[in-house]
């Protein structure tokens, strides 16, 4: 079986992006983020190395025509990383967890065109912008310093988590490109309106502490602590 067939058969497991008790989780992550910001000047440059890669790689799978093999899963969570440039040469990766580091740049991920699942929570990212990744289906950028929703255009993206960032307005979510996105997490931001959220497959929209199911296509204003159901 080819890489493309493997990737097309992938069914995202949304349990990997769990819906925890967000009030408690937000308090914990806010404390972590504030501590990180206070200590940011003391952070030492810590690039991803071959040794760390070797320790974090798993899940050996066939690649290409099935005659070669490569590890497709990487977990380098909480390694104090400031640079993941090395990832640009690991093009067969499909599952990547780079959460709880000190990353500000995700551009090396642009080379991972087989990527299916990405978790980049708890870094210092100001943007979730990446080149279009044809197979990416689950992506989480929670608890960073992201200020906008530009540069997210992955055609098979089904679940996107942006909670706990600094987003004031939703822009750039193109319904012509995000044709598979059905779950969007935006709690813990600074939104005053849902304008800019007009996605054809949207089913689950998390804005404050209430799950809006059966999403209406029109824009609505977020009032108070809860979003009324539609």
Coordinates of N, CA, C and O in Angstrom, one line a residue, residues 126-130 146-153 160 162 165-174 178 184-186 189 191 195-197:
X126 N 3.1 32.9 17.7 CA 2.3 34.0 17.5 C 1.4 33.8 16.3 O 0.5 34.6 15.9
X127 N 1.6 32.7 15.6 CA 0.8 32.4 14.4 C 0.7 30.8 14.2 O 1.6 30.1 14.6
X128 N -0.4 30.4 13.7 CA -0.5 29.0 13.3 C -0.4 28.8 11.8 O -0.7 27.7 11.3
X129 N 0.2 29.8 11.2 CA 0.4 29.7 9.7 C 1.3 28.6 9.3 O 2.4 28.5 9.8
X130 N 0.9 27.8 8.3 CA 1.7 26.8 7.7 C 1.3 26.7 6.2 O 0.2 27.1 5.8
X146 N -1.0 33.3 19.9 CA -1.5 33.5 18.6 C -2.5 34.6 18.6 O -3.4 34.6 19.4
X147 N -2.4 35.5 17.6 CA -3.2 36.7 17.5 C -4.2 36.7 16.4 O -5.1 37.5 16.3
X148 N -4.1 35.7 15.4 CA -5.0 35.7 14.3 C -5.2 34.3 13.8 O -4.5 33.4 14.3
X149 N -6.1 34.1 12.9 CA -6.3 32.8 12.3 C -6.0 32.7 10.8 O -6.5 31.9 10.1
X150 N -5.0 33.5 10.4 CA -4.6 33.5 9.0 C -3.7 32.3 8.8 O -3.0 31.8 9.7
X151 N -3.6 31.9 7.5 CA -2.6 30.9 7.1 C -3.0 29.5 7.4 O -2.1 28.7 7.6
X152 N -4.3 29.2 7.6 CA -4.7 27.9 8.0 C -5.6 27.4 6.8 O -6.8 27.8 6.7
X153 N -5.1 26.5 5.9 CA -5.8 26.2 4.7 C -5.7 24.8 4.3 O -5.5 24.5 3.1
X160 N -9.6 21.7 14.7 CA -8.7 22.7 14.9 C -8.9 23.3 16.3 O -9.9 23.8 16.7
X162 N -7.6 26.1 19.0 CA -6.9 27.4 19.1 C -7.2 28.0 20.5 O -7.1 29.2 20.7
X165 N -5.5 31.5 23.4 CA -4.6 32.4 22.7 C -5.0 33.8 22.8 O -5.7 34.2 23.8
X166 N -4.7 34.7 21.9 CA -5.0 36.1 22.0 C -5.7 36.6 20.7 O -5.4 37.7 20.2
X167 N -6.6 35.8 20.3 CA -7.3 36.1 19.0 C -8.5 37.0 19.3 O -9.3 36.7 20.1
X168 N -8.5 38.2 18.6 CA -9.6 39.1 18.8 C -10.7 38.9 17.7 O -11.9 39.2 18.0
X169 N -10.3 38.5 16.5 CA -11.2 38.4 15.4 C -10.8 37.2 14.5 O -9.6 37.0 14.3
X170 N -11.8 36.5 14.0 CA -11.5 35.4 13.2 C -11.5 35.8 11.7 O -12.5 36.4 11.2
X171 N -10.3 35.7 11.1 CA -10.2 36.0 9.7 C -9.4 35.0 9.0 O -8.6 34.2 9.6
X172 N -9.6 34.9 7.7 CA -8.7 34.0 6.8 C -9.2 32.5 6.8 O -8.5 31.7 6.1
X173 N -10.2 32.2 7.5 CA -10.7 30.8 7.4 C -11.6 30.6 6.2 O -12.8 30.9 6.2
X174 N -11.0 30.2 5.1 CA -11.6 30.2 3.8 C -12.5 29.0 3.6 O -12.0 27.8 3.6
X178 N -11.1 25.1 3.6 CA -11.4 24.3 4.8 C -12.7 23.5 4.7 O -13.6 23.7 5.4
X184 N -14.2 23.3 15.8 CA -13.3 24.5 16.0 C -13.4 24.9 17.5 O -14.4 25.2 18.0
X185 N -12.2 25.0 18.1 CA -12.1 25.3 19.5 C -11.4 26.7 19.7 O -10.3 26.9 19.2
X186 N -12.2 27.7 20.2 CA -11.7 29.0 20.3 C -11.9 29.6 21.7 O -11.8 30.8 21.9
X189 N -10.0 33.0 24.3 CA -9.5 34.0 23.5 C -10.2 35.4 23.8 O -10.7 35.5 24.9
X191 N -12.5 37.1 21.8 CA -13.5 37.3 20.7 C -14.7 38.0 21.2 O -15.2 37.8 22.3
X195 N -18.2 36.5 13.6 CA -18.0 36.9 12.3 C -16.7 36.3 11.8 O -15.7 36.4 12.4
X196 N -16.7 35.7 10.6 CA -15.5 35.1 10.0 C -15.5 33.6 10.1 O -14.6 33.0 9.6
X197 N -16.5 33.1 10.8 CA -16.7 31.6 10.9 C -17.8 31.2 10.0 O -19.0 31.3 10.4

